[in-house]
XYZ file of C-alpha atoms in Angstrom:
454
model
C 64.884 77.172 -75.092
C 66.707 74.414 -73.139
C 63.733 73.551 -70.900
C 61.288 73.117 -73.817
C 58.929 70.246 -74.634
C 61.622 68.333 -76.456
C 63.691 68.011 -73.314
C 60.690 66.848 -71.242
C 59.864 64.228 -73.884
C 63.457 62.958 -73.850
C 63.450 62.773 -70.050
C 60.191 60.840 -70.164
C 61.726 58.214 -72.397
C 64.428 57.379 -69.828
C 62.004 56.575 -66.997
C 61.552 52.826 -66.284
C 58.231 53.168 -64.428
C 55.562 55.681 -63.696
C 56.372 58.037 -60.827
C 54.449 57.458 -57.572
C 51.474 59.737 -57.079
C 52.474 62.659 -54.897
C 50.545 63.857 -51.865
C 51.760 67.428 -52.471
C 50.338 68.876 -55.761
C 52.910 69.523 -58.496
C 53.827 73.061 -59.457
C 55.853 74.412 -62.392
C 59.525 74.893 -61.720
C 61.091 78.240 -62.624
C 62.605 78.328 -66.124
C 66.367 78.379 -66.174
C 67.805 81.101 -68.330
C 71.018 80.225 -70.181
C 73.475 82.857 -71.394
C 74.658 81.553 -74.828
C 77.832 82.807 -76.623
C 77.232 84.325 -79.989
C 78.833 82.927 -83.090
C 81.468 85.555 -83.694
C 84.302 83.261 -84.630
C 86.135 83.196 -87.944
C 83.771 80.478 -89.177
C 80.696 82.512 -88.626
C 78.751 83.697 -91.569
C 77.979 87.242 -91.756
C 76.158 87.009 -94.948
C 72.784 88.605 -95.088
C 71.301 85.655 -96.943
C 71.752 83.260 -93.958
C 71.362 85.750 -91.174
C 67.869 84.528 -90.175
C 68.937 80.849 -89.853
C 72.052 81.473 -87.771
C 70.956 83.737 -84.892
C 68.467 81.401 -83.069
C 70.480 78.158 -83.190
C 72.472 76.283 -80.428
C 75.680 74.492 -80.894
C 75.651 70.633 -80.816
C 77.779 70.598 -77.733
C 75.253 72.787 -76.025
C 72.465 70.454 -77.100
C 74.256 67.411 -75.677
C 75.055 69.315 -72.512
C 71.409 70.251 -72.053
C 70.305 66.640 -72.410
C 72.954 65.424 -69.996
C 71.815 67.980 -67.480
C 68.265 66.721 -67.743
C 69.385 63.102 -67.397
C 71.413 63.973 -64.317
C 68.576 65.979 -62.811
C 66.084 63.126 -63.373
C 68.391 60.594 -61.767
C 68.937 62.890 -58.802
C 65.168 63.385 -58.386
C 64.574 59.603 -58.463
C 67.242 59.007 -55.837
C 65.824 61.747 -53.645
C 62.321 60.288 -54.034
C 63.454 56.784 -53.161
C 65.393 58.061 -50.191
C 62.408 60.148 -49.054
C 60.078 57.173 -49.391
C 62.416 54.988 -47.368
C 62.720 57.638 -44.674
C 58.940 58.124 -44.636
C 58.382 54.385 -44.293
C 60.960 54.117 -41.519
C 59.488 57.147 -39.785
C 55.980 55.692 -40.018
C 57.143 52.326 -38.696
C 59.080 54.024 -35.870
C 56.100 56.235 -35.028
C 53.805 53.203 -34.972
C 56.234 51.266 -32.762
C 56.654 54.275 -30.460
C 52.898 54.723 -30.188
C 52.405 51.014 -29.531
C 55.184 50.951 -26.914
C 53.862 54.123 -25.220
C 50.349 52.669 -25.160
C 51.661 49.399 -23.738
C 53.651 51.261 -21.069
C 50.604 53.390 -20.237
C 48.441 50.273 -19.963
C 51.043 48.653 -17.688
C 51.205 51.830 -15.566
C 47.421 51.831 -15.307
C 47.565 48.172 -14.248
C 50.098 48.985 -11.519
C 47.982 51.929 -10.477
C 44.905 49.688 -10.296
C 46.851 47.303 -8.084
C 47.862 50.150 -5.770
C 44.300 51.468 -5.648
C 42.968 47.976 -4.970
C 45.471 47.531 -2.130
C 44.494 50.743 -0.371
C 40.815 50.142 -1.125
C 41.055 46.700 0.510
C 42.939 48.157 3.488
C 40.336 50.892 3.896
C 37.482 48.402 3.584
C 39.103 46.148 6.186
C 39.596 49.091 8.526
C 36.002 50.252 7.990
C 34.643 46.784 8.788
C 36.867 46.409 11.859
C 36.003 49.900 13.093
C 32.303 49.252 12.534
C 32.529 45.942 14.415
C 34.486 47.626 17.209
C 31.889 50.394 17.448
C 29.204 47.718 17.759
C 31.124 45.999 20.567
C 31.635 49.344 22.306
C 27.908 50.065 21.940
C 27.211 46.743 23.677
C 29.568 47.735 26.495
C 27.867 51.120 26.696
C 24.530 49.329 27.019
C 26.028 47.264 29.843
C 27.106 50.479 31.543
C 23.594 51.886 31.238
C 22.077 48.698 32.619
C 24.589 48.626 35.477
C 23.847 52.281 36.254
C 20.112 51.527 36.313
C 20.759 48.453 38.468
C 22.491 50.578 41.132
C 19.231 52.410 41.831
C 17.787 49.363 43.634
C 20.758 48.909 46.044
C 20.789 52.642 46.734
C 17.050 52.629 47.451
C 17.517 49.591 49.716
C 20.401 51.212 51.618
C 18.587 54.526 52.120
C 15.364 52.698 53.087
C 17.302 50.631 55.619
C 18.801 53.771 57.133
C 15.391 55.450 57.303
C 13.755 52.384 58.840
C 16.463 52.122 61.481
C 15.809 55.743 62.438
C 12.520 54.446 63.905
C 14.360 52.398 66.513
C 13.606 53.501 70.059
C 16.173 54.468 72.673
C 18.406 52.901 73.839
C 18.523 50.810 70.670
C 18.904 53.945 68.533
C 22.636 53.401 68.478
C 25.268 54.052 65.786
C 26.206 50.410 65.479
C 28.202 48.422 62.946
C 25.122 47.981 60.763
C 24.648 51.716 60.407
C 28.326 52.246 59.600
C 28.191 49.539 56.920
C 24.953 50.966 55.496
C 26.477 54.447 55.290
C 29.538 52.942 53.634
C 27.280 51.104 51.178
C 25.351 54.261 50.274
C 28.606 56.184 49.758
C 30.012 53.338 47.661
C 26.921 53.284 45.442
C 27.093 57.073 44.929
C 30.759 56.825 43.941
C 29.994 53.920 41.605
C 27.188 55.888 39.963
C 29.523 58.827 39.340
C 32.164 56.480 37.906
C 29.630 54.794 35.612
C 28.324 58.168 34.409
C 31.844 59.365 33.585
C 32.598 56.099 31.805
C 29.332 56.400 29.857
C 30.348 59.865 28.649
C 33.776 58.527 27.697
C 32.207 55.623 25.793
C 29.869 58.015 23.965
C 32.771 60.252 22.954
C 34.785 57.243 21.758
C 31.849 55.964 19.709
C 31.509 59.396 18.112
C 35.234 59.405 17.271
C 34.922 55.887 15.853
C 32.041 56.948 13.619
C 33.866 60.107 12.501
C 36.988 58.184 11.468
C 34.851 55.471 9.886
C 33.129 58.164 7.828
C 36.507 59.583 6.761
C 37.667 56.112 5.708
C 34.369 55.509 3.912
C 34.743 58.737 1.937
C 38.305 57.757 1.011
C 37.109 54.227 0.141
C 34.307 55.652 -2.007
C 36.810 57.837 -3.868
C 39.027 54.787 -4.368
C 36.075 52.826 -5.805
C 35.261 55.613 -8.256
C 38.920 56.017 -9.219
C 39.315 52.261 -9.632
C 36.351 52.144 -12.005
C 37.730 55.083 -14.000
C 41.237 53.606 -14.282
C 39.812 50.155 -15.060
C 37.825 51.692 -17.914
C 40.928 53.543 -19.082
C 42.975 50.323 -19.007
C 40.411 48.595 -21.234
C 40.625 51.274 -23.965
C 42.355 50.147 -27.163
C 42.834 51.482 -30.697
C 39.757 49.538 -31.730
C 37.540 51.104 -29.032
C 34.574 53.021 -30.393
C 34.226 55.508 -27.535
C 37.585 57.237 -27.873
C 38.016 60.758 -29.206
C 40.347 63.746 -29.175
C 40.611 65.743 -25.893
C 43.445 68.239 -26.498
C 42.816 70.144 -23.251
C 43.243 67.012 -21.080
C 47.036 66.989 -21.430
C 47.621 69.783 -18.926
C 48.357 68.950 -15.243
C 45.964 70.030 -12.517
C 47.576 72.391 -10.050
C 45.723 70.781 -7.137
C 46.647 67.225 -8.137
C 48.363 65.063 -5.538
C 51.607 63.183 -5.935
C 51.830 59.399 -5.478
C 53.552 60.013 -2.150
C 50.893 62.392 -0.825
C 48.170 60.134 -2.269
C 49.477 57.082 -0.396
C 50.167 59.137 2.730
C 46.580 60.395 2.762
C 45.111 56.886 2.936
C 47.875 55.724 5.272
C 47.133 58.579 7.683
C 43.392 57.863 7.545
C 43.985 54.191 8.351
C 46.521 55.077 11.044
C 44.133 57.459 12.783
C 41.264 54.966 12.478
C 43.504 52.206 13.851
C 44.494 54.442 16.745
C 40.850 55.104 17.596
C 40.098 51.384 17.256
C 42.859 50.559 19.749
C 41.567 53.265 22.075
C 38.095 51.729 21.767
C 39.469 48.239 22.526
C 41.289 49.573 25.594
C 38.136 51.382 26.701
C 36.108 48.170 26.352
C 38.658 46.330 28.486
C 38.489 49.161 31.022
C 34.680 48.966 31.049
C 34.912 45.208 31.603
C 37.217 45.735 34.570
C 35.084 48.556 35.950
C 31.855 46.558 35.748
C 33.543 43.499 37.251
C 35.031 45.526 40.119
C 31.780 47.445 40.652
C 29.673 44.301 40.861
C 32.206 42.631 43.166
C 32.458 45.695 45.412
C 28.687 45.987 45.657
C 28.241 42.295 46.415
C 31.030 42.345 49.003
C 29.544 45.418 50.675
C 26.100 43.847 50.531
C 27.501 40.725 52.182
C 29.194 42.887 54.833
C 25.906 44.680 55.555
C 23.991 41.406 55.681
C 26.586 39.941 58.018
C 26.375 43.023 60.248
C 22.569 42.728 60.240
C 22.723 39.032 61.108
C 25.190 39.708 63.918
C 23.113 42.593 65.217
C 19.939 40.512 65.113
C 21.691 37.773 67.051
C 22.753 40.327 69.643
C 19.207 41.653 69.827
C 17.799 38.123 70.118
C 20.273 37.314 72.859
C 19.489 40.549 74.701
C 15.757 39.898 74.348
C 16.077 36.346 75.623
C 18.090 37.540 78.616
C 15.530 40.253 79.305
C 12.710 37.722 79.084
C 14.603 35.401 81.396
C 15.066 38.192 83.922
C 11.422 39.179 83.474
C 10.393 35.651 84.373
C 12.541 35.813 87.471
C 11.143 39.237 88.322
C 7.581 38.023 87.854
C 8.310 35.035 90.032
C 9.899 37.273 92.619
C 6.943 39.644 92.454
C 4.633 36.740 93.136
C 6.785 35.608 96.039
C 6.963 39.137 97.371
C 3.225 39.577 97.152
C 2.794 36.313 99.063
C 5.364 37.517 101.593
C 3.521 40.793 102.055
C 0.286 38.945 102.549
C 2.011 36.684 105.079
C 3.455 39.691 106.897
C 0.067 41.338 107.030
C -1.414 38.127 108.359
C 1.409 37.847 110.908
C 0.736 41.402 112.087
C -2.912 40.620 112.310
C -2.125 37.441 114.196
C -0.187 39.480 116.737
C -3.263 41.561 117.600
C -5.018 38.821 119.635
C -2.039 38.068 121.917
C -1.600 41.839 122.365
C -5.243 42.186 123.313
C -4.967 39.314 125.790
C -1.847 40.719 127.396
C -3.168 44.269 127.552
C -6.565 43.084 128.838
C -4.813 41.124 131.594
C -2.783 44.132 132.571
C -5.867 46.292 132.428
C -7.910 43.972 134.550
C -5.095 43.507 137.112
C -4.881 47.239 137.520
C -8.178 47.033 139.356
C -6.767 44.859 142.170
C -7.639 46.463 145.556
C -5.159 48.000 147.975
C -2.196 45.915 148.682
C -3.182 43.337 146.132
C -1.976 45.729 143.482
C 1.325 43.975 143.624
C 4.134 44.096 141.076
C 4.494 40.417 141.179
C 6.156 38.091 138.717
C 3.001 37.803 136.696
C 2.843 41.600 136.395
C 6.445 41.742 135.144
C 5.847 38.898 132.754
C 2.732 40.489 131.305
C 4.538 43.785 130.881
C 7.412 42.000 129.170
C 4.959 40.151 126.940
C 3.340 43.433 125.828
C 6.737 44.913 125.072
C 7.805 41.809 123.157
C 4.571 41.817 121.200
C 4.932 45.516 120.478
C 8.493 45.003 119.287
C 7.468 42.073 117.114
C 4.605 44.042 115.568
C 6.941 46.964 114.837
C 9.474 44.626 113.253
C 6.758 43.040 111.166
C 5.437 46.439 110.050
C 8.928 47.561 109.182
C 9.523 44.402 107.182
C 6.138 44.917 105.560
C 7.173 48.395 104.468
C 10.441 47.030 103.135
C 8.638 44.264 101.301
C 6.169 46.697 99.808
C 9.028 48.934 98.664
C 10.768 45.887 97.259
C 7.547 44.962 95.463
C 7.334 48.435 93.996
C 10.936 48.174 92.881
C 10.200 44.800 91.367
C 7.203 46.263 89.566
C 9.305 49.127 88.236
C 11.939 46.646 87.088
C 9.228 44.535 85.491
C 7.909 47.575 83.620
C 11.407 48.508 82.507
C 12.079 44.973 81.383
C 8.824 44.778 79.489
C 9.498 48.151 77.890
C 13.006 47.066 76.955
C 11.698 43.797 75.558
C 9.230 45.812 73.472
C 12.106 48.017 72.287
C 14.167 44.948 71.386
C 11.171 43.402 69.632
C 10.719 46.594 67.627
C 14.418 46.679 66.757
C 14.375 43.030 65.724
C 11.253 43.659 63.623
C 12.910 46.635 61.914
C 16.222 44.884 61.268
C 14.898 41.447 60.372
C 11.407 41.916 58.974
C 11.920 45.284 57.328
C 15.593 45.723 56.463
C 16.793 42.170 55.913
C 13.610 41.202 54.077
C 14.040 44.240 51.822
C 17.653 43.290 51.194
C 16.547 39.999 49.623
C 15.586 42.145 46.593
C 19.281 43.065 46.090
C 20.215 42.593 42.393
C 22.303 39.596 41.395
C 25.886 39.955 40.163
C 24.922 39.558 36.484
C 22.511 42.467 36.758
C 25.046 44.636 38.593
C 27.591 43.795 35.862
C 25.134 45.035 33.196
C 24.355 41.686 31.558
C 20.617 41.829 32.351
């Protein structure tokens, strides 16, 4: 047949080098069947003697044609092999370049991603530190509020004690004076300040809680960024020579819950924005607390000064009234002494009038015993009668004046008692206002304590 061993041997002679070893194992090709024309021409032998040598033979042309076909087929196979090898080499080089370029692009993308993560991580860390510092400052202001609230207890106790002490004043000094009005105003001011400080304390506590909540949110985001940064940094360091790489076919799929770069950046941006908003609110609250504590301390000190001034003015009035009362008491005592001397003089004058009255009445009595016509209403008789009448009138006048003097003495004594009582009242009022109230007010807290610094 045409595809016999002879043809294979001839084809092998034409090869210039050994064929390259094939990765795919060789298999036998199907045998080509040729349809040959029989020798039926005029030159054919039909003799029986040569019949066995003629039937299985090919013509020379057929033999040459078979060899040419093999030569052509071998050349075609070599060309196809060379072309296939060139394509395989080009494909391998292109695949290697593509893989290298893709890996380089992936490494660059990871580097950009690391830069983005580092940026947001740094922003979050900065915001966390600022928010933590702001919370600490707000806690200090809250402590000032608590100290200021505690410090208001002393002024309130002083004001209420002053009001209670002044209730022990005696009439007519138990008067609703300027001091009492200022003390009532002070007590009302302190109550209002306490309510304001309590409300501000609650507000500060709520703001601190919000600060801590947003700080915790930023810390969780920052922690996730740290973990992601470490993962991506490890991924960026992988290379073809790494020993800890392996196949993970299932990792190619996308997670349905994965975020996009826009939502990822917006998440951190929103966290920082909300934290920044709370930080600004905290800063404004601290400024408000500063103003409140400053105004509170100033208001309390101004009201304290107003009360002290009212006390000082009232004590001056009381001192002046007491001095005037004492001055009048001295005059009254002097007048009482003079009146007592006058009464004694009047009594002595009345007593001194008794002897002349006795003389005059004895004369008249004795002359009434004159006999007969001697019982004459002479000049002496008229004079003695007039003397008795004059003495009687003088004694009556003296007695009347004595009664008036005694009544005047009683009035003076009553006035003296009233003056002494009033002086005692003024002394009690001065003691209450000066020794009790004003002395107690020296314990009033200083401005630094009222402002919450101590």
